[in-house]
PDB file of C-alpha atoms in Angstrom:
ATOM      1  CA  MET U 419     -22.589  -6.921  12.764  1.00 49.00           C
ATOM      2  CA  ASN U 420     -23.711  -8.719   9.619  1.00 64.00           C
ATOM      3  CA  SER U 421     -22.381  -7.129   6.450  1.00 73.00           C
ATOM      4  CA  PRO U 422     -22.734  -7.913   2.748  1.00 82.00           C
ATOM      5  CA  PHE U 423     -19.070  -6.982   2.347  1.00 94.00           C
ATOM      6  CA  TYR U 424     -16.125  -9.281   2.910  1.00 96.00           C
ATOM      7  CA  THR U 425     -14.550  -9.417   6.352  1.00 95.00           C
ATOM      8  CA  PRO U 426     -11.172 -11.176   6.109  1.00 96.00           C
ATOM      9  CA  PRO U 427     -10.204 -13.756   8.733  1.00 97.00           C
ATOM     10  CA  LEU U 428      -7.196 -11.818   9.986  1.00 97.00           C
ATOM     11  CA  ARG U 429      -4.793 -13.864  12.104  1.00 96.00           C
ATOM     12  CA  HIS U 430      -3.363 -10.810  13.849  1.00 97.00           C
ATOM     13  CA  PRO U 431      -5.596  -7.771  13.217  1.00 98.00           C
ATOM     14  CA  VAL U 432      -4.021  -5.486  15.833  1.00 98.00           C
ATOM     15  CA  ARG U 433      -0.615  -4.217  14.758  1.00 98.00           C
ATOM     16  CA  GLN U 434       1.863  -1.976  16.550  1.00 97.00           C
ATOM     17  CA  PHE U 435       4.001   0.348  14.425  1.00 98.00           C
ATOM     18  CA  GLY U 436       6.219   2.388  16.721  1.00 95.00           C
ATOM     19  CA  ALA U 437       3.868   4.622  18.714  1.00 94.00           C
ATOM     20  CA  ARG U 438       0.895   3.849  16.464  1.00 96.00           C
ATOM     21  CA  THR U 439      -1.575   0.986  16.885  1.00 98.00           C
ATOM     22  CA  LEU U 440      -3.844  -0.084  14.025  1.00 98.00           C
ATOM     23  CA  ASP U 441      -6.738  -2.510  14.401  1.00 98.00           C
ATOM     24  CA  PHE U 442      -7.409  -3.852  10.933  1.00 98.00           C
ATOM     25  CA  SER U 443     -10.578  -5.584  12.078  1.00 97.00           C
ATOM     26  CA  HIS U 444     -12.354  -2.229  11.807  1.00 96.00           C
ATOM     27  CA  GLN U 445      -9.882   0.242  10.334  1.00 97.00           C
ATOM     28  CA  VAL U 446      -8.320   1.052   6.961  1.00 98.00           C
ATOM     29  CA  ALA U 447      -4.897   2.703   6.929  1.00 98.00           C
ATOM     30  CA  LEU U 448      -4.070   5.326   4.334  1.00 98.00           C
ATOM     31  CA  MET U 449      -0.535   5.087   2.971  1.00 98.00           C
ATOM     32  CA  ALA U 450       0.847   8.171   1.225  1.00 98.00           C
ATOM     33  CA  ILE U 451       3.533   7.895  -1.461  1.00 96.00           C
ATOM     34  CA  VAL U 452       6.717   9.969  -1.423  1.00 96.00           C
ATOM     35  CA  ASN U 453       9.453   9.190  -3.941  1.00 93.00           C
ATOM     36  CA  ARG U 454      12.971  10.651  -3.886  1.00 92.00           C
ATOM     37  CA  THR U 455      13.545   9.766  -7.511  1.00 85.00           C
ATOM     38  CA  PRO U 456      13.962  11.986 -10.572  1.00 82.00           C
ATOM     39  CA  ASP U 457      11.842   9.605 -12.675  1.00 65.00           C
ATOM     40  CA  SER U 458       8.988   8.438 -10.431  1.00 63.00           C
ATOM     41  CA  PHE U 459       5.859   7.006 -12.047  1.00 58.00           C
ATOM     42  CA  TYR U 460       3.447   9.760 -11.006  1.00 57.00           C
ATOM     43  CA  ASP U 461       5.141  12.994  -9.967  1.00 64.00           C
ATOM     44  CA  ARG U 462       8.151  12.836 -12.310  1.00 61.00           C
ATOM     45  CA  GLY U 463      10.624  14.022  -9.694  1.00 63.00           C
ATOM     46  CA  ALA U 464       8.534  16.620  -7.852  1.00 77.00           C
ATOM     47  CA  THR U 465       9.727  15.236  -4.499  1.00 79.00           C
ATOM     48  CA  PHE U 466      13.275  14.346  -5.496  1.00 82.00           C
ATOM     49  CA  ALA U 467      14.795  17.215  -3.507  1.00 89.00           C
ATOM     50  CA  LEU U 468      15.175  16.430   0.193  1.00 93.00           C
ATOM     51  CA  ASP U 469      13.199  19.422   1.430  1.00 93.00           C
ATOM     52  CA  ALA U 470      10.410  18.666  -1.043  1.00 94.00           C
ATOM     53  CA  ALA U 471      10.254  15.018   0.060  1.00 95.00           C
ATOM     54  CA  VAL U 472      10.081  15.930   3.743  1.00 97.00           C
ATOM     55  CA  ALA U 473       7.499  18.659   3.107  1.00 96.00           C
ATOM     56  CA  ALA U 474       5.366  16.282   1.048  1.00 96.00           C
ATOM     57  CA  SER U 475       5.531  13.641   3.784  1.00 97.00           C
ATOM     58  CA  LEU U 476       4.414  16.040   6.499  1.00 98.00           C
ATOM     59  CA  ALA U 477       1.733  17.544   4.256  1.00 97.00           C
ATOM     60  CA  ALA U 478       0.388  14.027   3.709  1.00 98.00           C
ATOM     61  CA  VAL U 479       0.162  13.564   7.478  1.00 98.00           C
ATOM     62  CA  ASP U 480      -1.766  16.826   7.754  1.00 98.00           C
ATOM     63  CA  ASP U 481      -4.094  15.622   4.980  1.00 98.00           C
ATOM     64  CA  GLY U 482      -4.936  12.428   6.842  1.00 98.00           C
ATOM     65  CA  ALA U 483      -2.246   9.862   6.032  1.00 98.00           C
ATOM     66  CA  ASP U 484      -1.620   7.221   8.679  1.00 98.00           C
ATOM     67  CA  TRP U 485       1.455   6.033   6.870  1.00 98.00           C
ATOM     68  CA  VAL U 486       4.128   7.381   4.513  1.00 98.00           C
ATOM     69  CA  ASP U 487       5.868   5.077   2.030  1.00 98.00           C
ATOM     70  CA  ILE U 488       9.268   6.476   1.051  1.00 97.00           C
ATOM     71  CA  GLY U 489      11.046   5.219  -2.053  1.00 95.00           C
ATOM     72  CA  GLY U 490      14.424   5.884  -3.612  1.00 94.00           C
ATOM     73  CA  VAL U 491      14.143   3.691  -6.723  1.00 89.00           C
ATOM     74  CA  PRO U 492      11.110   3.283  -9.017  1.00 79.00           C
ATOM     75  CA  PHE U 493       9.713  -0.168  -9.806  1.00 75.00           C
ATOM     76  CA  ALA U 494       9.899   0.401 -13.564  1.00 74.00           C
ATOM     77  CA  PRO U 495      12.775  -1.079 -15.597  1.00 75.00           C
ATOM     78  CA  GLY U 496      15.943   0.988 -15.631  1.00 77.00           C
ATOM     79  CA  PRO U 497      19.569   1.097 -14.505  1.00 80.00           C
ATOM     80  CA  ALA U 498      20.374  -0.321 -11.087  1.00 82.00           C
ATOM     81  CA  LEU U 499      21.056   2.072  -8.229  1.00 88.00           C
ATOM     82  CA  GLY U 500      23.665   1.158  -5.648  1.00 92.00           C
ATOM     83  CA  ALA U 501      22.662   0.590  -2.037  1.00 95.00           C
ATOM     84  CA  ALA U 502      24.698   3.554  -0.804  1.00 96.00           C
ATOM     85  CA  GLU U 503      23.036   5.995  -3.204  1.00 95.00           C
ATOM     86  CA  GLU U 504      19.552   4.626  -2.527  1.00 95.00           C
ATOM     87  CA  ALA U 505      20.136   4.906   1.217  1.00 96.00           C
ATOM     88  CA  ASP U 506      21.398   8.462   0.809  1.00 96.00           C
ATOM     89  CA  ARG U 507      18.060   9.292  -0.800  1.00 96.00           C
ATOM     90  CA  VAL U 508      15.733   7.733   1.770  1.00 97.00           C
ATOM     91  CA  ILE U 509      17.540   7.898   5.129  1.00 98.00           C
ATOM     92  CA  PRO U 510      17.423  11.718   5.533  1.00 97.00           C
ATOM     93  CA  VAL U 511      13.690  11.682   4.785  1.00 97.00           C
ATOM     94  CA  ILE U 512      13.057   8.944   7.346  1.00 98.00           C
ATOM     95  CA  GLU U 513      15.042  10.817   9.987  1.00 98.00           C
ATOM     96  CA  ALA U 514      13.297  14.144   9.360  1.00 97.00           C
ATOM     97  CA  VAL U 515       9.787  12.700   9.218  1.00 98.00           C
ATOM     98  CA  SER U 516      10.212  10.489  12.291  1.00 97.00           C
ATOM     99  CA  ALA U 517      11.541  13.482  14.227  1.00 97.00           C
ATOM    100  CA  ALA U 518       8.519  15.592  13.303  1.00 97.00           C
ATOM    101  CA  SER U 519       5.690  13.028  13.457  1.00 97.00           C
ATOM    102  CA  ASN U 520       4.638   9.638  14.819  1.00 96.00           C
ATOM    103  CA  VAL U 521       3.338   8.620  11.385  1.00 98.00           C
ATOM    104  CA  ILE U 522       4.057   5.049  10.284  1.00 98.00           C
ATOM    105  CA  ILE U 523       7.026   4.999   7.905  1.00 98.00           C
ATOM    106  CA  SER U 524       7.738   2.311   5.342  1.00 98.00           C
ATOM    107  CA  VAL U 525      10.581   2.172   2.857  1.00 98.00           C
ATOM    108  CA  ASP U 526      10.034   0.820  -0.642  1.00 96.00           C
ATOM    109  CA  THR U 527      13.219  -1.148  -1.238  1.00 96.00           C
ATOM    110  CA  PHE U 528      14.412  -4.590  -2.290  1.00 94.00           C
ATOM    111  CA  LEU U 529      17.997  -4.218  -1.046  1.00 96.00           C
ATOM    112  CA  PRO U 530      18.806  -5.732   2.366  1.00 97.00           C
ATOM    113  CA  GLU U 531      21.463  -3.084   3.060  1.00 97.00           C
ATOM    114  CA  VAL U 532      18.968  -0.271   2.497  1.00 97.00           C
ATOM    115  CA  ALA U 533      16.360  -2.054   4.598  1.00 98.00           C
ATOM    116  CA  LEU U 534      18.786  -2.412   7.496  1.00 98.00           C
ATOM    117  CA  ARG U 535      19.809   1.241   7.443  1.00 98.00           C
ATOM    118  CA  SER U 536      16.223   2.408   7.002  1.00 98.00           C
ATOM    119  CA  ILE U 537      15.000   0.512  10.043  1.00 98.00           C
ATOM    120  CA  ALA U 538      17.889   1.898  12.095  1.00 98.00           C
ATOM    121  CA  ALA U 539      16.874   5.398  10.976  1.00 98.00           C
ATOM    122  CA  GLY U 540      13.285   4.947  12.161  1.00 97.00           C
ATOM    123  CA  ALA U 541      11.324   3.039   9.502  1.00 98.00           C
ATOM    124  CA  HIS U 542       8.692   0.662  10.845  1.00 98.00           C
ATOM    125  CA  VAL U 543       8.022  -1.327   7.667  1.00 98.00           C
ATOM    126  CA  ILE U 544       9.959  -2.618   4.663  1.00 98.00           C
ATOM    127  CA  ASN U 545       7.876  -2.615   1.485  1.00 98.00           C
ATOM    128  CA  ASP U 546       9.470  -5.144  -0.875  1.00 96.00           C
ATOM    129  CA  THR U 547       7.745  -4.837  -4.250  1.00 94.00           C
ATOM    130  CA  THR U 548       9.814  -7.688  -5.717  1.00 93.00           C
ATOM    131  CA  GLY U 549       8.225 -10.498  -3.702  1.00 94.00           C
ATOM    132  CA  LEU U 550      11.393 -11.422  -1.800  1.00 96.00           C
ATOM    133  CA  ALA U 551      13.497 -11.661  -4.926  1.00 93.00           C
ATOM    134  CA  ASN U 552      16.340 -11.442  -2.430  1.00 95.00           C
ATOM    135  CA  PRO U 553      15.235 -13.490   0.613  1.00 97.00           C
ATOM    136  CA  GLU U 554      17.939 -11.866   2.728  1.00 97.00           C
ATOM    137  CA  ILE U 555      15.635  -8.883   3.124  1.00 97.00           C
ATOM    138  CA  ALA U 556      13.286 -11.088   5.164  1.00 98.00           C
ATOM    139  CA  SER U 557      16.171 -12.043   7.444  1.00 97.00           C
ATOM    140  CA  VAL U 558      16.980  -8.369   7.987  1.00 97.00           C
ATOM    141  CA  VAL U 559      13.374  -7.627   8.898  1.00 97.00           C
ATOM    142  CA  ALA U 560      13.168 -10.659  11.185  1.00 97.00           C
ATOM    143  CA  GLN U 561      16.200  -9.554  13.185  1.00 96.00           C
ATOM    144  CA  SER U 562      14.944  -5.969  13.509  1.00 96.00           C
ATOM    145  CA  GLY U 563      11.339  -6.532  14.584  1.00 94.00           C
ATOM    146  CA  ALA U 564      10.012  -4.408  11.719  1.00 98.00           C
ATOM    147  CA  HIS U 565       7.035  -5.313   9.544  1.00 98.00           C
ATOM    148  CA  LEU U 566       7.340  -6.691   6.014  1.00 98.00           C
ATOM    149  CA  ILE U 567       5.106  -6.115   2.991  1.00 98.00           C
ATOM    150  CA  ILE U 568       5.328  -8.980   0.502  1.00 98.00           C
ATOM    151  CA  THR U 569       4.195  -8.055  -3.002  1.00 98.00           C
ATOM    152  CA  HIS U 570       3.425 -10.257  -5.964  1.00 97.00           C
ATOM    153  CA  SER U 571       5.724  -9.497  -8.872  1.00 94.00           C
ATOM    154  CA  LEU U 572       7.497 -11.805 -11.288  1.00 92.00           C
ATOM    155  CA  ALA U 573      10.193  -9.574 -12.775  1.00 83.00           C
ATOM    156  CA  LYS U 574      13.670  -9.258 -11.383  1.00 82.00           C
ATOM    157  CA  PRO U 575      14.231  -5.750  -9.980  1.00 78.00           C
ATOM    158  CA  ARG U 576      14.443  -2.997 -12.615  1.00 75.00           C
ATOM    159  CA  THR U 577      14.107  -5.453 -15.515  1.00 79.00           C
ATOM    160  CA  VAL U 578      11.661  -5.870 -18.386  1.00 79.00           C
ATOM    161  CA  PHE U 579       9.248  -8.780 -18.023  1.00 81.00           C
ATOM    162  CA  PRO U 580       7.717 -10.473 -21.082  1.00 85.00           C
ATOM    163  CA  GLN U 581       3.984 -10.432 -21.732  1.00 91.00           C
ATOM    164  CA  PRO U 582       2.447 -11.926 -18.574  1.00 93.00           C
ATOM    165  CA  ARG U 583       0.166 -14.939 -18.893  1.00 95.00           C
ATOM    166  CA  TYR U 584      -1.938 -16.558 -16.187  1.00 97.00           C
ATOM    167  CA  SER U 585      -4.475 -19.368 -16.218  1.00 98.00           C
ATOM    168  CA  ASP U 586      -6.210 -17.828 -13.176  1.00 98.00           C
ATOM    169  CA  VAL U 587      -4.447 -14.654 -12.138  1.00 98.00           C
ATOM    170  CA  VAL U 588      -6.040 -14.358  -8.686  1.00 98.00           C
ATOM    171  CA  ALA U 589      -5.449 -17.974  -7.722  1.00 98.00           C
ATOM    172  CA  GLU U 590      -1.845 -17.784  -8.945  1.00 98.00           C
ATOM    173  CA  VAL U 591      -1.164 -14.492  -7.145  1.00 98.00           C
ATOM    174  CA  ALA U 592      -2.670 -15.860  -3.912  1.00 98.00           C
ATOM    175  CA  ALA U 593      -0.557 -19.027  -4.197  1.00 98.00           C
ATOM    176  CA  PHE U 594       2.595 -16.974  -4.828  1.00 98.00           C
ATOM    177  CA  LEU U 595       1.918 -14.786  -1.791  1.00 98.00           C
ATOM    178  CA  ASN U 596       1.193 -17.787   0.397  1.00 98.00           C
ATOM    179  CA  ASP U 597       4.496 -19.383  -0.647  1.00 98.00           C
ATOM    180  CA  LYS U 598       6.413 -16.160   0.028  1.00 98.00           C
ATOM    181  CA  VAL U 599       4.739 -15.784   3.422  1.00 98.00           C
ATOM    182  CA  GLU U 600       5.909 -19.285   4.293  1.00 98.00           C
ATOM    183  CA  LEU U 601       9.416 -18.367   3.133  1.00 98.00           C
ATOM    184  CA  ALA U 602       9.441 -15.189   5.221  1.00 98.00           C
ATOM    185  CA  MET U 603       8.273 -17.059   8.316  1.00 98.00           C
ATOM    186  CA  SER U 604      10.913 -19.741   7.769  1.00 98.00           C
ATOM    187  CA  LEU U 605      13.480 -16.926   7.842  1.00 98.00           C
ATOM    188  CA  GLY U 606      12.163 -15.632  11.152  1.00 98.00           C
ATOM    189  CA  VAL U 607       9.513 -13.036  10.273  1.00 98.00           C
ATOM    190  CA  PRO U 608       6.584 -13.629  12.660  1.00 98.00           C
ATOM    191  CA  PRO U 609       3.098 -13.765  11.093  1.00 98.00           C
ATOM    192  CA  GLU U 610       1.996 -10.719  13.096  1.00 98.00           C
ATOM    193  CA  LYS U 611       4.585  -8.688  11.159  1.00 98.00           C
ATOM    194  CA  ILE U 612       3.520  -9.695   7.636  1.00 98.00           C
ATOM    195  CA  ILE U 613       1.373  -7.734   5.157  1.00 98.00           C
ATOM    196  CA  VAL U 614       0.540  -8.858   1.617  1.00 98.00           C
ATOM    197  CA  ASP U 615       0.014  -6.935  -1.620  1.00 98.00           C
ATOM    198  CA  PRO U 616      -1.257  -8.552  -4.862  1.00 98.00           C
ATOM    199  CA  GLY U 617       0.698  -6.005  -6.897  1.00 97.00           C
ATOM    200  CA  HIS U 618      -1.851  -4.242  -9.050  1.00 98.00           C
ATOM    201  CA  ASP U 619      -0.335  -3.771 -12.550  1.00 96.00           C
ATOM    202  CA  LEU U 620       3.018  -5.328 -11.572  1.00 95.00           C
ATOM    203  CA  ASN U 621       3.677  -7.840 -14.367  1.00 94.00           C
ATOM    204  CA  LYS U 622      -0.045  -7.876 -15.073  1.00 96.00           C
ATOM    205  CA  ASN U 623      -2.148  -6.371 -17.847  1.00 97.00           C
ATOM    206  CA  THR U 624      -5.292  -4.335 -17.283  1.00 98.00           C
ATOM    207  CA  LEU U 625      -7.625  -7.342 -17.492  1.00 98.00           C
ATOM    208  CA  HIS U 626      -5.521  -9.163 -14.898  1.00 98.00           C
ATOM    209  CA  THR U 627      -5.597  -6.188 -12.550  1.00 98.00           C
ATOM    210  CA  LEU U 628      -9.336  -5.658 -12.918  1.00 98.00           C
ATOM    211  CA  GLU U 629      -9.792  -9.330 -12.016  1.00 98.00           C
ATOM    212  CA  ILE U 630      -7.652  -8.916  -8.895  1.00 98.00           C
ATOM    213  CA  THR U 631      -9.658  -5.847  -7.904  1.00 98.00           C
ATOM    214  CA  ARG U 632     -12.963  -7.675  -8.428  1.00 98.00           C
ATOM    215  CA  ARG U 633     -11.801 -10.757  -6.480  1.00 98.00           C
ATOM    216  CA  PHE U 634      -9.730  -8.993  -3.846  1.00 98.00           C
ATOM    217  CA  ASN U 635     -11.461 -11.082  -1.175  1.00 98.00           C
ATOM    218  CA  GLU U 636      -9.397 -14.078  -2.304  1.00 98.00           C
ATOM    219  CA  ILE U 637      -6.212 -12.171  -1.474  1.00 98.00           C
ATOM    220  CA  ALA U 638      -7.568 -10.963   1.870  1.00 98.00           C
ATOM    221  CA  ALA U 639      -8.595 -14.547   2.681  1.00 98.00           C
ATOM    222  CA  LEU U 640      -4.908 -15.389   3.210  1.00 98.00           C
ATOM    223  CA  GLY U 641      -5.415 -13.910   6.674  1.00 98.00           C
ATOM    224  CA  PHE U 642      -2.858 -11.101   6.586  1.00 98.00           C
ATOM    225  CA  PRO U 643      -3.640  -7.380   6.272  1.00 98.00           C
ATOM    226  CA  SER U 644      -3.803  -6.731   2.533  1.00 98.00           C
ATOM    227  CA  LEU U 645      -2.534  -3.636   0.780  1.00 98.00           C
ATOM    228  CA  ALA U 646      -4.155  -2.243  -2.374  1.00 98.00           C
ATOM    229  CA  ALA U 647      -1.770  -0.062  -4.404  1.00 98.00           C
ATOM    230  CA  VAL U 648      -4.150   1.196  -7.083  1.00 98.00           C
ATOM    231  CA  SER U 649      -3.371   4.893  -7.254  1.00 97.00           C
ATOM    232  CA  ASN U 650      -3.287   6.399 -10.756  1.00 96.00           C
ATOM    233  CA  LYS U 651      -2.089   3.153 -12.297  1.00 96.00           C
ATOM    234  CA  ASP U 652      -2.224   2.169 -15.943  1.00 96.00           C
ATOM    235  CA  PHE U 653      -5.182  -0.187 -15.510  1.00 98.00           C
ATOM    236  CA  ILE U 654      -7.244   2.854 -14.548  1.00 98.00           C
ATOM    237  CA  GLY U 655      -5.908   4.910 -17.451  1.00 98.00           C
ATOM    238  CA  GLU U 656      -6.587   2.131 -19.967  1.00 98.00           C
ATOM    239  CA  THR U 657     -10.041   1.381 -18.550  1.00 98.00           C
ATOM    240  CA  LEU U 658     -11.160   5.015 -18.591  1.00 98.00           C
ATOM    241  CA  ASN U 659      -8.931   6.350 -21.394  1.00 98.00           C
ATOM    242  CA  GLN U 660      -7.332   8.868 -19.044  1.00 97.00           C
ATOM    243  CA  ASP U 661      -3.865  10.304 -18.533  1.00 95.00           C
ATOM    244  CA  LYS U 662      -2.282  10.072 -15.065  1.00 93.00           C
ATOM    245  CA  ALA U 663      -3.463  13.542 -14.046  1.00 92.00           C
ATOM    246  CA  ALA U 664      -7.118  12.585 -14.636  1.00 97.00           C
ATOM    247  CA  ARG U 665      -7.250   9.248 -12.782  1.00 97.00           C
ATOM    248  CA  LEU U 666      -8.274  10.369  -9.291  1.00 98.00           C
ATOM    249  CA  GLU U 667     -11.917   9.279  -9.452  1.00 98.00           C
ATOM    250  CA  GLY U 668     -11.004   5.912 -10.955  1.00 98.00           C
ATOM    251  CA  SER U 669      -8.349   5.417  -8.283  1.00 98.00           C
ATOM    252  CA  LEU U 670     -10.834   6.158  -5.502  1.00 98.00           C
ATOM    253  CA  ALA U 671     -13.421   3.800  -6.998  1.00 98.00           C
ATOM    254  CA  ALA U 672     -10.871   0.986  -7.311  1.00 98.00           C
ATOM    255  CA  GLY U 673      -9.645   1.610  -3.770  1.00 98.00           C
ATOM    256  CA  VAL U 674     -13.125   1.461  -2.262  1.00 98.00           C
ATOM    257  CA  ILE U 675     -13.884  -1.757  -4.173  1.00 98.00           C
ATOM    258  CA  CYS U 676     -10.733  -3.298  -2.712  1.00 98.00           C
ATOM    259  CA  ILE U 677     -11.692  -2.176   0.816  1.00 98.00           C
ATOM    260  CA  LEU U 678     -15.107  -3.791   0.454  1.00 98.00           C
ATOM    261  CA  GLY U 679     -13.245  -6.919  -0.662  1.00 98.00           C
ATOM    262  CA  GLY U 680     -11.114  -6.926   2.483  1.00 98.00           C
ATOM    263  CA  ALA U 681      -8.185  -4.547   1.810  1.00 98.00           C
ATOM    264  CA  ARG U 682      -7.003  -2.843   4.965  1.00 98.00           C
ATOM    265  CA  ILE U 683      -4.252  -0.549   3.639  1.00 98.00           C
ATOM    266  CA  LEU U 684      -4.745   1.785   0.682  1.00 98.00           C
ATOM    267  CA  ARG U 685      -1.659   3.262  -1.010  1.00 98.00           C
ATOM    268  CA  MET U 686      -2.602   6.567  -2.652  1.00 97.00           C
ATOM    269  CA  HIS U 687      -1.059   9.712  -4.123  1.00 96.00           C
ATOM    270  CA  ASN U 688      -4.038  12.057  -3.567  1.00 97.00           C
ATOM    271  CA  VAL U 689      -4.154  11.867   0.209  1.00 98.00           C
ATOM    272  CA  ALA U 690      -6.940  14.284   1.163  1.00 98.00           C
ATOM    273  CA  SER U 691      -9.387  12.806  -1.352  1.00 98.00           C
ATOM    274  CA  ALA U 692      -8.443   9.251  -0.396  1.00 98.00           C
ATOM    275  CA  SER U 693      -8.879  10.060   3.288  1.00 98.00           C
ATOM    276  CA  SER U 694     -12.457  11.228   2.667  1.00 98.00           C
ATOM    277  CA  ALA U 695     -13.213   8.102   0.611  1.00 98.00           C
ATOM    278  CA  ILE U 696     -11.823   5.821   3.322  1.00 98.00           C
ATOM    279  CA  HIS U 697     -13.661   7.583   6.131  1.00 98.00           C
ATOM    280  CA  MET U 698     -16.945   7.423   4.211  1.00 98.00           C
ATOM    281  CA  THR U 699     -16.427   3.719   3.564  1.00 98.00           C
ATOM    282  CA  GLU U 700     -15.604   3.089   7.225  1.00 98.00           C
ATOM    283  CA  ALA U 701     -18.796   4.926   8.234  1.00 97.00           C
ATOM    284  CA  VAL U 702     -20.917   2.812   5.884  1.00 97.00           C
ATOM    285  CA  LEU U 703     -19.300  -0.316   7.352  1.00 96.00           C
ATOM    286  CA  GLY U 704     -20.229   0.885  10.842  1.00 95.00           C
ATOM    287  CA  TRP U 705     -16.660   1.468  11.977  1.00 96.00           C
ATOM    288  CA  ARG U 706     -16.711   5.286  12.162  1.00 97.00           C
ATOM    289  CA  GLU U 707     -19.246   7.734  13.582  1.00 97.00           C
ATOM    290  CA  PRO U 708     -20.323  10.689  11.422  1.00 96.00           C
ATOM    291  CA  ALA U 709     -18.526  13.935  12.213  1.00 95.00           C
ATOM    292  CA  TYR U 710     -21.866  15.435  13.282  1.00 95.00           C
ATOM    293  CA  LEU U 711     -25.587  14.640  13.133  1.00 95.00           C
ATOM    294  CA  LYS U 712     -28.024  17.382  12.195  1.00 91.00           C
ATOM    295  CA  HIS U 713     -30.059  16.374   9.136  1.00 91.00           C
ATOM    296  CA  ASN U 714     -33.578  15.242  10.198  1.00 90.00           C
ATOM    297  CA  MET U 715     -32.478  14.990  13.828  1.00 90.00           C
ATOM    298  CA  GLY U 716     -34.815  17.624  15.306  1.00 87.00           C
ATOM    299  CA  ASP U 717     -38.493  18.465  15.391  1.00 84.00           C
ATOM    300  CA  VAL U 718     -37.861  20.867  12.540  1.00 79.00           C
ATOM    301  CA  ASN U 719     -35.262  20.022   9.908  1.00 71.00           C
ATOM    302  CA  ASP U 720     -32.604  22.721   9.701  1.00 65.00           C
ATOM    303  CA  ALA U 721     -31.350  23.773   6.313  1.00 62.00           C
ATOM    304  CA  ALA U 722     -28.367  21.758   5.174  1.00 55.00           C
ATOM    305  CA  ARG U 723     -24.961  23.346   5.452  1.00 55.00           C
ATOM    306  CA  SER U 724     -24.026  25.205   2.294  1.00 51.00           C
TER     307      SER U 724
END
């Protein structure tokens, strides 16, 4: 089917995550966000308690999430958290969610020890938002058979990064990701287990992130499923002059733009709304049938549903 939207040349579009199979040639996965941190970017600790984190994960599944990303340490600068304490935060959530659902589970961590324990507990993916700052995490993933998300970021974990400057932010991000993919593969991670993320807002200002969103096709052209983590981020707040609680519509718009540019995983806080946006986009792209057909389908047009 010819389309005016970008179709990335995926090397391995069909991916197996535990009991779930995703075909990124005609499917967008919705990743929900659950943080067991007292100081998370968006919810400010609302899911820090174990029962709250598990409940939020399962509620996200009910709302349409294909995937739950569980984190124990925020990306933002702050004091380091030891591997044992981080694992104590995420492992019980992984175990409870995997026991109750076949949802895809990723763990947002940059520590090899946490990655190893998370995979043993049932995680299918390691989401390293530091761009393999510690390459050992790739070795852990390679030995386990899990998937690896490689994200563009320039700062060392939990540290302040000076004002970022790029000559061409998209070209430089794509080159960084390509280099890190090569590193991961040299450490044993097979290409069919790699996902890339340009890192919206991570060591980038709003103009940089808007440029990445506009030219997302250049990230997707790397040939790996691309993740767009746009939800409620500062580039949306600065663009629209909105606080975090008011950024839903901007987040959905940015997410859909990324999908049309080739993104195949969308990481979102507001799961039910994001699910509707993804399904509508998939229908427009010809990948999903409407839920029902009634409007102008008969000899007499029935009144629309109220």
